[in-house]
mmCIF file of C-alpha atoms in Angstrom:
data_model
loop_
_atom_site.group_PDB
_atom_site.id
_atom_site.type_symbol
_atom_site.label_atom_id
_atom_site.label_comp_id
_atom_site.label_asym_id
_atom_site.label_seq_id
_atom_site.Cartn_x
_atom_site.Cartn_y
_atom_site.Cartn_z
ATOM 1 C CA MET X 22 -26.155 87.792 -29.488
ATOM 2 C CA VAL X 23 -26.311 87.504 -25.678
ATOM 3 C CA LYS X 24 -30.023 86.233 -26.244
ATOM 4 C CA ARG X 25 -28.666 83.239 -28.646
ATOM 5 C CA PHE X 26 -26.013 82.394 -25.884
ATOM 6 C CA LEU X 27 -28.107 82.127 -23.081
ATOM 7 C CA ILE X 28 -30.955 79.703 -25.306
ATOM 8 C CA ALA X 29 -27.866 77.536 -26.037
ATOM 9 C CA ILE X 30 -26.686 77.253 -22.612
ATOM 10 C CA VAL X 31 -30.300 76.646 -21.330
ATOM 11 C CA LEU X 32 -30.909 73.851 -24.097
ATOM 12 C CA LEU X 33 -27.402 72.456 -23.110
ATOM 13 C CA GLY X 34 -28.301 72.449 -19.432
ATOM 14 C CA LEU X 35 -32.145 70.696 -20.384
ATOM 15 C CA VAL X 36 -30.071 67.946 -22.150
ATOM 16 C CA GLY X 37 -27.233 67.394 -19.702
ATOM 17 C CA GLY X 38 -29.996 66.821 -16.942
ATOM 18 C CA GLY X 39 -32.225 64.612 -18.808
ATOM 19 C CA LEU X 40 -28.988 62.103 -19.474
ATOM 20 C CA VAL X 41 -28.342 62.352 -15.460
ATOM 21 C CA TRP X 42 -32.010 61.750 -14.824
ATOM 22 C CA PHE X 43 -32.237 59.070 -17.324
ATOM 23 C CA ASN X 44 -29.077 57.319 -15.749
ATOM 24 C CA PHE X 45 -30.358 57.484 -12.549
ATOM 25 C CA PHE X 46 -34.007 56.195 -13.126
ATOM 26 C CA ARG X 47 -32.408 53.344 -15.433
ATOM 27 C CA ASP X 48 -30.061 52.042 -12.472
ATOM 28 C CA ASN X 49 -32.928 52.381 -9.742
ATOM 29 C CA MET X 50 -35.337 50.430 -11.759
ATOM 30 C CA ILE X 51 -32.824 47.797 -12.526
ATOM 31 C CA ALA X 52 -32.038 47.515 -8.722
ATOM 32 C CA GLN X 53 -35.625 47.209 -8.245
ATOM 33 C CA ILE X 54 -36.209 44.464 -10.316
ATOM 34 C CA PHE X 55 -33.210 42.540 -9.075
ATOM 35 C CA ALA X 56 -34.247 43.228 -5.679
ATOM 36 C CA ASN X 57 -37.698 41.866 -6.112
ATOM 37 C CA MET X 58 -36.963 38.928 -8.633
ATOM 38 C CA PRO X 59 -37.283 35.734 -6.480
ATOM 39 C CA GLN X 60 -34.181 33.772 -6.012
ATOM 40 C CA GLN X 61 -34.452 30.445 -7.857
ATOM 41 C CA PRO X 62 -33.737 27.303 -5.801
ATOM 42 C CA ALA X 63 -30.632 25.351 -6.514
ATOM 43 C CA THR X 64 -30.650 21.454 -6.982
ATOM 44 C CA VAL X 65 -28.360 20.007 -4.421
ATOM 45 C CA SER X 66 -27.734 16.310 -3.331
ATOM 46 C CA THR X 67 -27.245 15.539 0.317
ATOM 47 C CA ILE X 68 -26.179 13.051 3.011
ATOM 48 C CA GLU X 69 -27.351 12.741 6.552
ATOM 49 C CA ALA X 70 -25.100 13.431 9.294
ATOM 50 C CA GLN X 71 -25.013 10.731 11.744
ATOM 51 C CA PRO X 72 -22.464 9.089 14.261
ATOM 52 C CA VAL X 73 -20.747 6.047 13.221
ATOM 53 C CA THR X 74 -18.107 3.648 14.002
ATOM 54 C CA TRP X 75 -14.753 5.009 13.032
ATOM 55 C CA THR X 76 -11.830 2.821 12.676
ATOM 56 C CA PRO X 77 -8.577 4.884 12.828
ATOM 57 C CA VAL X 78 -5.900 3.676 10.606
ATOM 58 C CA ILE X 79 -2.022 4.371 10.392
ATOM 59 C CA GLU X 80 -1.225 4.658 6.572
ATOM 60 C CA ALA X 81 2.361 3.859 5.144
ATOM 61 C CA ILE X 82 3.864 2.462 2.200
ATOM 62 C CA GLY X 83 6.134 -0.332 1.818
ATOM 63 C CA THR X 84 7.550 -3.246 -0.369
ATOM 64 C CA LEU X 85 6.212 -6.871 -1.058
ATOM 65 C CA ASN X 86 8.771 -9.577 -0.363
ATOM 66 C CA ALA X 87 8.343 -13.368 -0.252
ATOM 67 C CA ALA X 88 8.211 -15.119 3.148
ATOM 68 C CA GLN X 89 10.765 -17.318 1.599
ATOM 69 C CA GLY X 90 12.913 -16.076 -1.468
ATOM 70 C CA VAL X 91 16.487 -16.705 -2.578
ATOM 71 C CA ASP X 92 18.845 -16.162 -5.450
ATOM 72 C CA LEU X 93 20.039 -19.659 -6.461
ATOM 73 C CA THR X 94 23.865 -20.099 -6.781
ATOM 74 C CA VAL X 95 26.773 -22.481 -7.367
ATOM 75 C CA GLU X 96 29.150 -23.385 -4.774
ATOM 76 C CA SER X 97 31.843 -24.549 -6.832
ATOM 77 C CA ALA X 98 33.318 -23.714 -10.397
ATOM 78 C CA GLY X 99 32.656 -25.460 -13.453
ATOM 79 C CA VAL X 100 30.743 -26.186 -16.629
ATOM 80 C CA VAL X 101 26.879 -26.544 -16.660
ATOM 81 C CA LYS X 102 25.708 -29.828 -17.628
ATOM 82 C CA GLU X 103 22.351 -29.877 -17.604
ATOM 83 C CA ILE X 104 19.330 -27.128 -16.647
ATOM 84 C CA LEU X 105 16.326 -29.158 -15.348
ATOM 85 C CA PHE X 106 13.710 -26.458 -14.576
ATOM 86 C CA GLN X 107 11.392 -24.482 -16.692
ATOM 87 C CA PRO X 108 10.762 -20.594 -15.654
ATOM 88 C CA ASN X 109 7.852 -19.692 -13.802
ATOM 89 C CA THR X 110 6.983 -23.336 -12.779
ATOM 90 C CA GLN X 111 6.490 -24.779 -9.428
ATOM 91 C CA VAL X 112 9.359 -27.047 -7.655
ATOM 92 C CA ALA X 113 9.380 -29.220 -4.835
ATOM 93 C CA ALA X 114 11.691 -28.991 -1.994
ATOM 94 C CA GLY X 115 14.783 -30.623 -2.747
ATOM 95 C CA ALA X 116 14.195 -30.664 -6.563
ATOM 96 C CA LEU X 117 17.057 -31.233 -8.462
ATOM 97 C CA LEU X 118 17.194 -27.980 -10.637
ATOM 98 C CA MET X 119 20.852 -27.670 -12.174
ATOM 99 C CA ARG X 120 24.030 -29.925 -12.538
ATOM 100 C CA LEU X 121 27.586 -28.646 -13.190
ATOM 101 C CA ASP X 122 30.091 -31.376 -14.788
ATOM 102 C CA ASP X 123 31.148 -33.970 -12.173
ATOM 103 C CA VAL X 124 32.863 -36.688 -14.075
ATOM 104 C CA VAL X 125 36.150 -36.433 -11.887
ATOM 105 C CA GLN X 126 33.915 -36.000 -8.524
ATOM 106 C CA ARG X 127 31.971 -39.208 -9.310
ATOM 107 C CA ALA X 128 35.386 -40.989 -9.809
ATOM 108 C CA ASP X 129 36.900 -39.643 -6.575
ATOM 109 C CA VAL X 130 33.408 -40.864 -4.773
ATOM 110 C CA GLU X 131 34.061 -44.376 -6.353
ATOM 111 C CA ALA X 132 37.490 -44.305 -5.285
ATOM 112 C CA ALA X 133 36.659 -43.063 -1.785
ATOM 113 C CA ARG X 134 33.702 -45.875 -1.542
ATOM 114 C CA THR X 135 36.455 -48.840 -2.520
ATOM 115 C CA GLN X 136 38.683 -47.555 0.057
ATOM 116 C CA ALA X 137 36.051 -47.330 2.688
ATOM 117 C CA GLU X 138 34.910 -50.924 1.813
ATOM 118 C CA LEU X 139 38.452 -52.217 2.029
ATOM 119 C CA GLU X 140 38.859 -50.562 5.433
ATOM 120 C CA ARG X 141 35.881 -51.961 6.918
ATOM 121 C CA GLY X 142 36.559 -55.404 5.735
ATOM 122 C CA ASN X 143 40.087 -55.047 7.466
ATOM 123 C CA LEU X 144 38.325 -53.902 10.528
ATOM 124 C CA ALA X 145 36.088 -56.953 10.671
ATOM 125 C CA ARG X 146 39.170 -59.104 10.400
ATOM 126 C CA ALA X 147 40.576 -57.136 13.210
ATOM 127 C CA GLN X 148 38.133 -57.558 15.688
ATOM 128 C CA GLY X 149 37.931 -61.464 14.999
ATOM 129 C CA LEU X 150 41.566 -61.858 15.362
ATOM 130 C CA THR X 151 41.350 -59.603 18.522
ATOM 131 C CA ASN X 152 38.476 -61.615 19.906
ATOM 132 C CA ARG X 153 40.392 -64.950 19.772
ATOM 133 C CA GLY X 154 43.508 -63.355 21.028
ATOM 134 C CA VAL X 155 45.637 -63.327 18.403
ATOM 135 C CA ALA X 156 45.686 -59.663 17.571
ATOM 136 C CA THR X 157 46.705 -57.023 20.307
ATOM 137 C CA SER X 158 44.433 -53.887 20.989
ATOM 138 C CA ALA X 159 46.830 -51.126 19.539
ATOM 139 C CA SER X 160 46.586 -53.029 16.137
ATOM 140 C CA LEU X 161 42.455 -53.248 16.499
ATOM 141 C CA ASP X 162 42.710 -49.225 17.402
ATOM 142 C CA GLN X 163 44.851 -48.574 13.953
ATOM 143 C CA THR X 164 42.424 -50.368 12.045
ATOM 144 C CA GLN X 165 39.343 -48.740 13.782
ATOM 145 C CA ALA X 166 41.207 -45.129 12.767
ATOM 146 C CA ALA X 167 41.780 -46.158 9.299
ATOM 147 C CA ALA X 168 38.156 -47.334 8.499
ATOM 148 C CA GLN X 169 37.079 -44.029 10.016
ATOM 149 C CA ALA X 170 39.310 -41.983 8.098
ATOM 150 C CA ALA X 171 38.152 -43.833 5.022
ATOM 151 C CA GLU X 172 34.674 -43.177 5.723
ATOM 152 C CA ALA X 173 35.417 -39.550 6.213
ATOM 153 C CA GLN X 174 37.073 -39.557 2.782
ATOM 154 C CA LEU X 175 34.206 -41.137 1.332
ATOM 155 C CA ALA X 176 31.939 -38.507 2.923
ATOM 156 C CA ARG X 177 33.942 -35.369 1.692
ATOM 157 C CA ALA X 178 33.803 -36.999 -2.019
ATOM 158 C CA GLN X 179 29.932 -37.321 -1.817
ATOM 159 C CA ALA X 180 29.909 -33.535 -0.500
ATOM 160 C CA VAL X 181 32.129 -32.275 -3.439
ATOM 161 C CA LEU X 182 30.011 -34.400 -5.550
ATOM 162 C CA ASP X 183 26.849 -32.554 -4.044
ATOM 163 C CA GLN X 184 28.085 -29.125 -4.619
ATOM 164 C CA ARG X 185 28.039 -30.035 -8.349
ATOM 165 C CA GLN X 186 24.286 -29.806 -7.910
ATOM 166 C CA VAL X 187 21.907 -27.230 -7.392
ATOM 167 C CA THR X 188 18.721 -28.185 -5.539
ATOM 168 C CA ALA X 189 15.274 -26.209 -4.394
ATOM 169 C CA PRO X 190 15.754 -25.578 -0.507
ATOM 170 C CA PHE X 191 12.237 -25.271 -0.392
ATOM 171 C CA ALA X 192 9.000 -25.439 -2.660
ATOM 172 C CA GLY X 193 8.122 -22.422 -4.667
ATOM 173 C CA THR X 194 8.013 -20.748 -7.844
ATOM 174 C CA ILE X 195 11.315 -20.921 -10.280
ATOM 175 C CA GLY X 196 12.201 -17.839 -12.234
ATOM 176 C CA LEU X 197 14.199 -17.458 -15.440
ATOM 177 C CA SER X 198 17.404 -19.319 -15.784
ATOM 178 C CA ARG X 199 20.535 -16.866 -15.887
ATOM 179 C CA VAL X 200 23.225 -19.375 -17.413
ATOM 180 C CA GLU X 201 23.337 -21.575 -20.608
ATOM 181 C CA ILE X 202 24.239 -25.355 -21.211
ATOM 182 C CA GLY X 203 28.021 -25.265 -21.547
ATOM 183 C CA GLN X 204 28.592 -22.156 -19.720
ATOM 184 C CA TYR X 205 31.519 -21.885 -17.513
ATOM 185 C CA VAL X 206 30.044 -20.646 -13.909
ATOM 186 C CA ALA X 207 32.138 -19.154 -10.865
ATOM 187 C CA PRO X 208 31.547 -19.765 -6.944
ATOM 188 C CA GLY X 209 28.350 -17.568 -6.152
ATOM 189 C CA THR X 210 27.096 -17.468 -9.686
ATOM 190 C CA ILE X 211 23.421 -16.895 -9.482
ATOM 191 C CA ILE X 212 21.329 -19.163 -11.854
ATOM 192 C CA ALA X 213 17.810 -18.165 -11.186
ATOM 193 C CA THR X 214 15.486 -16.983 -8.522
ATOM 194 C CA LEU X 215 13.259 -19.025 -6.122
ATOM 195 C CA GLN X 216 10.193 -17.588 -4.558
ATOM 196 C CA ASP X 217 7.545 -19.016 -2.201
ATOM 197 C CA LEU X 218 4.426 -16.992 -3.170
ATOM 198 C CA SER X 219 2.056 -18.495 -1.079
ATOM 199 C CA THR X 220 2.554 -16.164 1.717
ATOM 200 C CA MET X 221 4.486 -12.779 1.403
ATOM 201 C CA ARG X 222 6.006 -10.191 4.037
ATOM 202 C CA VAL X 223 5.617 -6.659 3.723
ATOM 203 C CA ASP X 224 8.423 -4.222 5.055
ATOM 204 C CA PHE X 225 7.577 -0.751 5.886
ATOM 205 C CA SER X 226 8.702 1.987 8.206
ATOM 206 C CA LEU X 227 6.531 4.331 10.725
ATOM 207 C CA PRO X 228 7.467 7.629 12.657
ATOM 208 C CA GLU X 229 8.291 6.915 15.862
ATOM 209 C CA GLN X 230 5.437 8.777 17.351
ATOM 210 C CA ASP X 231 3.279 5.773 16.280
ATOM 211 C CA LEU X 232 5.356 3.403 17.871
ATOM 212 C CA PRO X 233 3.078 3.074 21.126
ATOM 213 C CA LYS X 234 0.101 2.272 18.798
ATOM 214 C CA LEU X 235 1.702 -0.788 17.335
ATOM 215 C CA ALA X 236 2.146 -4.367 18.448
ATOM 216 C CA ILE X 237 2.676 -7.808 17.167
ATOM 217 C CA GLY X 238 -0.607 -9.316 15.941
ATOM 218 C CA GLN X 239 -2.123 -6.282 14.667
ATOM 219 C CA SER X 240 -4.119 -6.575 11.647
ATOM 220 C CA LEU X 241 -3.227 -4.662 8.344
ATOM 221 C CA GLU X 242 -4.574 -4.321 4.932
ATOM 222 C CA VAL X 243 -2.283 -4.140 1.635
ATOM 223 C CA ARG X 244 -3.283 -2.579 -1.656
ATOM 224 C CA ILE X 245 -1.505 -2.363 -4.617
ATOM 225 C CA GLU X 246 -1.393 0.802 -6.582
ATOM 226 C CA GLY X 247 -4.302 0.714 -9.077
ATOM 227 C CA ASN X 248 -5.988 -2.332 -7.685
ATOM 228 C CA ASP X 249 -9.013 -1.903 -5.272
ATOM 229 C CA GLN X 250 -8.238 -5.478 -3.815
ATOM 230 C CA ALA X 251 -7.300 -5.497 -0.328
ATOM 231 C CA PHE X 252 -5.005 -8.192 1.111
ATOM 232 C CA THR X 253 -5.237 -8.755 4.709
ATOM 233 C CA GLY X 254 -2.534 -9.704 7.025
ATOM 234 C CA ALA X 255 -0.869 -8.852 10.658
ATOM 235 C CA ILE X 256 2.278 -7.432 11.946
ATOM 236 C CA THR X 257 4.867 -9.970 12.684
ATOM 237 C CA GLY X 258 7.850 -7.758 13.702
ATOM 238 C CA ILE X 259 8.697 -4.517 15.066
ATOM 239 C CA ASP X 260 12.104 -3.056 15.282
ATOM 240 C CA PRO X 261 13.283 -2.282 18.902
ATOM 241 C CA ARG X 262 15.426 0.432 17.657
ATOM 242 C CA VAL X 263 14.224 3.778 15.890
ATOM 243 C CA ASP X 264 16.775 4.783 13.064
ATOM 244 C CA PRO X 265 18.254 8.178 14.465
ATOM 245 C CA ALA X 266 18.687 9.726 11.188
ATOM 246 C CA THR X 267 15.146 9.065 9.941
ATOM 247 C CA ARG X 268 13.388 8.785 13.203
ATOM 248 C CA LEU X 269 11.608 5.967 11.781
ATOM 249 C CA VAL X 270 10.973 2.697 12.980
ATOM 250 C CA ALA X 271 10.895 -0.535 10.615
ATOM 251 C CA LEU X 272 8.024 -3.123 10.875
ATOM 252 C CA ARG X 273 7.317 -6.240 9.086
ATOM 253 C CA GLY X 274 3.878 -8.011 8.387
ATOM 254 C CA SER X 275 2.817 -11.318 7.054
ATOM 255 C CA VAL X 276 -0.020 -11.322 4.358
ATOM 256 C CA ALA X 277 -1.390 -14.522 2.663
ATOM 257 C CA ALA X 278 -1.842 -14.407 -1.219
ATOM 258 C CA PRO X 279 -3.155 -18.061 -2.080
ATOM 259 C CA GLN X 280 -4.448 -16.456 -5.562
ATOM 260 C CA GLY X 281 -1.018 -15.153 -6.482
ATOM 261 C CA GLY X 282 -2.408 -11.672 -6.635
ATOM 262 C CA LEU X 283 0.946 -10.246 -5.096
ATOM 263 C CA THR X 284 4.428 -9.973 -6.484
ATOM 264 C CA PRO X 285 7.699 -9.601 -4.560
ATOM 265 C CA GLY X 286 9.240 -6.372 -5.247
ATOM 266 C CA GLN X 287 5.834 -4.341 -5.383
ATOM 267 C CA PHE X 288 5.152 -0.904 -4.102
ATOM 268 C CA VAL X 289 2.125 -1.462 -1.977
ATOM 269 C CA ARG X 290 -0.066 0.815 0.489
ATOM 270 C CA ILE X 291 -0.564 -0.231 4.087
ATOM 271 C CA SER X 292 -3.337 0.430 6.892
ATOM 272 C CA VAL X 293 -2.394 -0.515 10.284
ATOM 273 C CA ALA X 294 -5.786 -0.941 11.939
ATOM 274 C CA LEU X 295 -6.212 0.776 15.555
ATOM 275 C CA PRO X 296 -9.134 0.031 18.044
ATOM 276 C CA ALA X 297 -12.637 1.415 16.750
ATOM 277 C CA GLU X 298 -14.137 4.645 18.149
ATOM 278 C CA GLU X 299 -18.117 4.940 18.589
ATOM 279 C CA GLY X 300 -20.068 8.123 17.847
ATOM 280 C CA VAL X 301 -17.660 9.890 15.477
ATOM 281 C CA ILE X 302 -19.502 11.797 12.526
ATOM 282 C CA ALA X 303 -18.039 11.537 9.409
ATOM 283 C CA LEU X 304 -19.017 13.082 5.783
ATOM 284 C CA PRO X 305 -17.873 12.652 2.288
ATOM 285 C CA GLN X 306 -14.763 15.106 1.663
ATOM 286 C CA THR X 307 -16.672 16.449 -1.139
ATOM 287 C CA ALA X 308 -18.974 18.036 1.514
ATOM 288 C CA LEU X 309 -16.428 20.022 2.849
ATOM 289 C CA SER X 310 -15.238 23.377 1.263
ATOM 290 C CA THR X 311 -12.160 25.575 2.280
ATOM 291 C CA SER X 312 -11.883 29.320 2.059
ATOM 292 C CA LEU X 313 -9.628 32.082 3.718
ATOM 293 C CA TYR X 314 -11.911 32.178 6.698
ATOM 294 C CA GLY X 315 -12.116 28.426 7.701
ATOM 295 C CA ASP X 316 -13.553 24.959 6.773
ATOM 296 C CA TYR X 317 -17.271 24.973 6.092
ATOM 297 C CA VAL X 318 -20.180 22.981 4.684
ATOM 298 C CA TYR X 319 -23.463 23.530 3.809
ATOM 299 C CA VAL X 320 -26.569 22.375 5.431
ATOM 300 C CA VAL X 321 -29.999 22.116 4.089
ATOM 301 C CA ARG X 322 -32.708 23.215 6.535
ATOM 302 C CA PRO X 323 -36.274 24.657 6.528
ATOM 303 C CA SER X 324 -36.391 28.310 5.987
ATOM 304 C CA GLU X 325 -37.554 30.690 9.154
ATOM 305 C CA GLU X 326 -40.017 32.154 6.860
ATOM 306 C CA ASN X 327 -41.561 29.314 5.416
ATOM 307 C CA ALA X 328 -41.262 26.080 6.891
ATOM 308 C CA GLU X 329 -42.018 24.202 3.893
ATOM 309 C CA GLN X 330 -39.340 25.799 1.814
ATOM 310 C CA LEU X 331 -35.807 24.439 2.135
ATOM 311 C CA GLN X 332 -32.755 26.590 2.041
ATOM 312 C CA VAL X 333 -29.034 26.256 2.605
ATOM 313 C CA GLN X 334 -27.079 27.552 5.008
ATOM 314 C CA GLN X 335 -23.198 27.784 5.561
ATOM 315 C CA VAL X 336 -21.851 26.354 8.668
ATOM 316 C CA PHE X 337 -18.096 26.358 9.673
ATOM 317 C CA VAL X 338 -17.029 23.313 10.676
ATOM 318 C CA GLN X 339 -13.486 21.833 12.537
ATOM 319 C CA PRO X 340 -12.461 18.783 10.203
ATOM 320 C CA GLY X 341 -10.151 15.806 11.984
ATOM 321 C CA ARG X 342 -8.900 12.671 10.405
ATOM 322 C CA ARG X 343 -9.418 11.258 6.889
ATOM 323 C CA SER X 344 -9.528 8.446 5.345
ATOM 324 C CA GLY X 345 -9.735 8.304 1.246
ATOM 325 C CA GLY X 346 -12.930 9.836 0.596
ATOM 326 C CA VAL X 347 -14.037 10.466 4.190
ATOM 327 C CA VAL X 348 -13.392 13.398 6.603
ATOM 328 C CA GLU X 349 -14.378 13.104 10.333
ATOM 329 C CA ILE X 350 -16.154 16.418 11.646
ATOM 330 C CA VAL X 351 -15.046 17.543 15.007
ATOM 331 C CA SER X 352 -17.518 20.014 15.648
ATOM 332 C CA GLY X 353 -20.133 22.267 13.653
ATOM 333 C CA VAL X 354 -22.276 19.478 12.564
ATOM 334 C CA ALA X 355 -25.018 17.769 14.541
ATOM 335 C CA PRO X 356 -26.373 14.180 14.075
ATOM 336 C CA GLY X 357 -29.295 14.374 11.699
ATOM 337 C CA ASP X 358 -28.035 17.551 9.735
ATOM 338 C CA GLN X 359 -28.615 17.143 6.043
ATOM 339 C CA VAL X 360 -25.426 18.096 4.664
ATOM 340 C CA VAL X 361 -25.116 19.196 1.047
ATOM 341 C CA THR X 362 -22.294 16.763 -1.054
ATOM 342 C CA ALA X 363 -22.451 18.152 -4.580
ATOM 343 C CA GLY X 364 -23.102 21.508 -6.088
ATOM 344 C CA GLN X 365 -21.840 23.582 -3.497
ATOM 345 C CA ASN X 366 -19.909 26.245 -6.151
ATOM 346 C CA ARG X 367 -23.612 27.456 -7.231
ATOM 347 C CA LEU X 368 -24.855 28.204 -3.469
ATOM 348 C CA SER X 369 -24.678 31.141 -1.412
ATOM 349 C CA ASN X 370 -25.805 31.385 2.185
ATOM 350 C CA GLY X 371 -29.520 31.461 2.622
ATOM 351 C CA GLN X 372 -30.347 30.464 -1.036
ATOM 352 C CA PRO X 373 -33.397 28.369 -1.339
ATOM 353 C CA ALA X 374 -32.609 24.546 -2.448
ATOM 354 C CA THR X 375 -34.301 21.553 -3.604
ATOM 355 C CA VAL X 376 -32.747 18.176 -2.827
ATOM 356 C CA ASP X 377 -32.280 15.350 -5.593
ATOM 357 C CA ASN X 378 -30.606 12.453 -4.116
ATOM 358 C CA SER X 379 -31.452 10.249 -7.240
ATOM 359 C CA VAL X 380 -27.814 10.718 -8.230
ATOM 360 C CA ASN X 381 -25.507 10.842 -5.357
ATOM 361 C CA PRO X 382 -21.951 9.635 -6.361
ATOM 362 C CA ALA X 383 -20.520 11.285 -3.399
ATOM 363 C CA ALA X 384 -22.799 9.093 -1.249
ATOM 364 C CA ALA X 385 -22.742 5.752 -3.051
ATOM 365 C CA ALA X 386 -18.867 5.940 -3.438
ATOM 366 C CA THR X 387 -17.784 6.672 0.401
ATOM 367 C CA GLY X 388 -21.085 5.356 2.210
ATOM 368 C CA PRO X 389 -19.476 1.987 3.183
ATOM 369 C CA ALA X 390 -16.302 3.666 3.860
ATOM 370 C CA LEU X 391 -17.951 5.618 6.905
ATOM 371 C CA GLY X 392 -17.188 3.302 9.540
ATOM 372 C CA ALA X 393 -14.571 1.178 7.834
ATOM 373 C CA ALA X 394 -11.568 3.072 8.154
ATOM 374 C CA ALA X 395 -9.773 6.212 8.971
ATOM 375 C CA THR X 396 -6.300 8.017 8.860
ATOM 376 C CA GLU X 397 -4.177 8.527 12.244
ATOM 377 C CA GLY X 398 -0.895 9.037 10.298
ATOM 378 C CA ALA X 399 1.410 8.495 7.669
ATOM 379 C CA GLY X 400 5.090 7.055 7.146
ATOM 380 C CA GLU X 401 7.194 6.180 4.533
#
């Protein structure tokens, strides 16, 4: 009985020991295979880091308005008699746009004109009599006063008649009519909007810290959301007072829009150009990665063991200003470094790499921007 029990214990020990040895042998062989397996090179696209001309800009958002734009209103009450414009058409300065019922006012003008002509005749006769010594100077003065009063009454009647008409104060594009023929309107009723779209102004605000960098005549660019076309202009006004509630300073710029690409009231993004800086290293933002330990890029360099083999090295950098798809690199990258712009998520430090720049969207998209513009600040 004891003999059988000992045999069972020995067999159980042999089986357990075999299983432990097999697991240890398997893990050791797997580790050796992975240790000796050559690391496959990763295919990446790169861009060469070079000093560029960096033009800093101050970015802001603003609202477009026409350089000349008004809501046309009537000056007196009355019934609309004629509407003499079509919506969205060009009108000349002084063009008649609308007329109210003016029968009574025209009659008043004719009456005043008749009285003025009568007083002019009386004045001419009085002057003749005075010259011959028949009439006195006092009589001539009374006649002159009566003539002047009649002329004033005629001017007043004509002014009242003119108030029954609405004319264009300047050349521009007329909007939709907001009144109808036969409608009674009160003073101040808006009949339409008139906008001169050839030149636009943009109103925006910037933080007070940017005030020393701004000057009248400074160039700016305006872009509409969803449209890559840039409209150039210049700063035409800087408010001398900073708003104490928001700590923002109000600015106004003038933008030429001869093709009608801008519309009053639109939301726009504004870039105010600052003096250019030479020798700044800038890279596409896709080349920059961020971790808990800092910002870094991958640089492709020859391997220390084999100069013909390229490998990627993780380099921590200090990023600076940004503009669109471009970021300034303050330190960490030297001119001539080949920086990876795509494929970083598959890389590890020291991994072999193969460069293929036949398709490099980052370099194609941001290449022209290197040296074009850079962000200095933002305001609303």
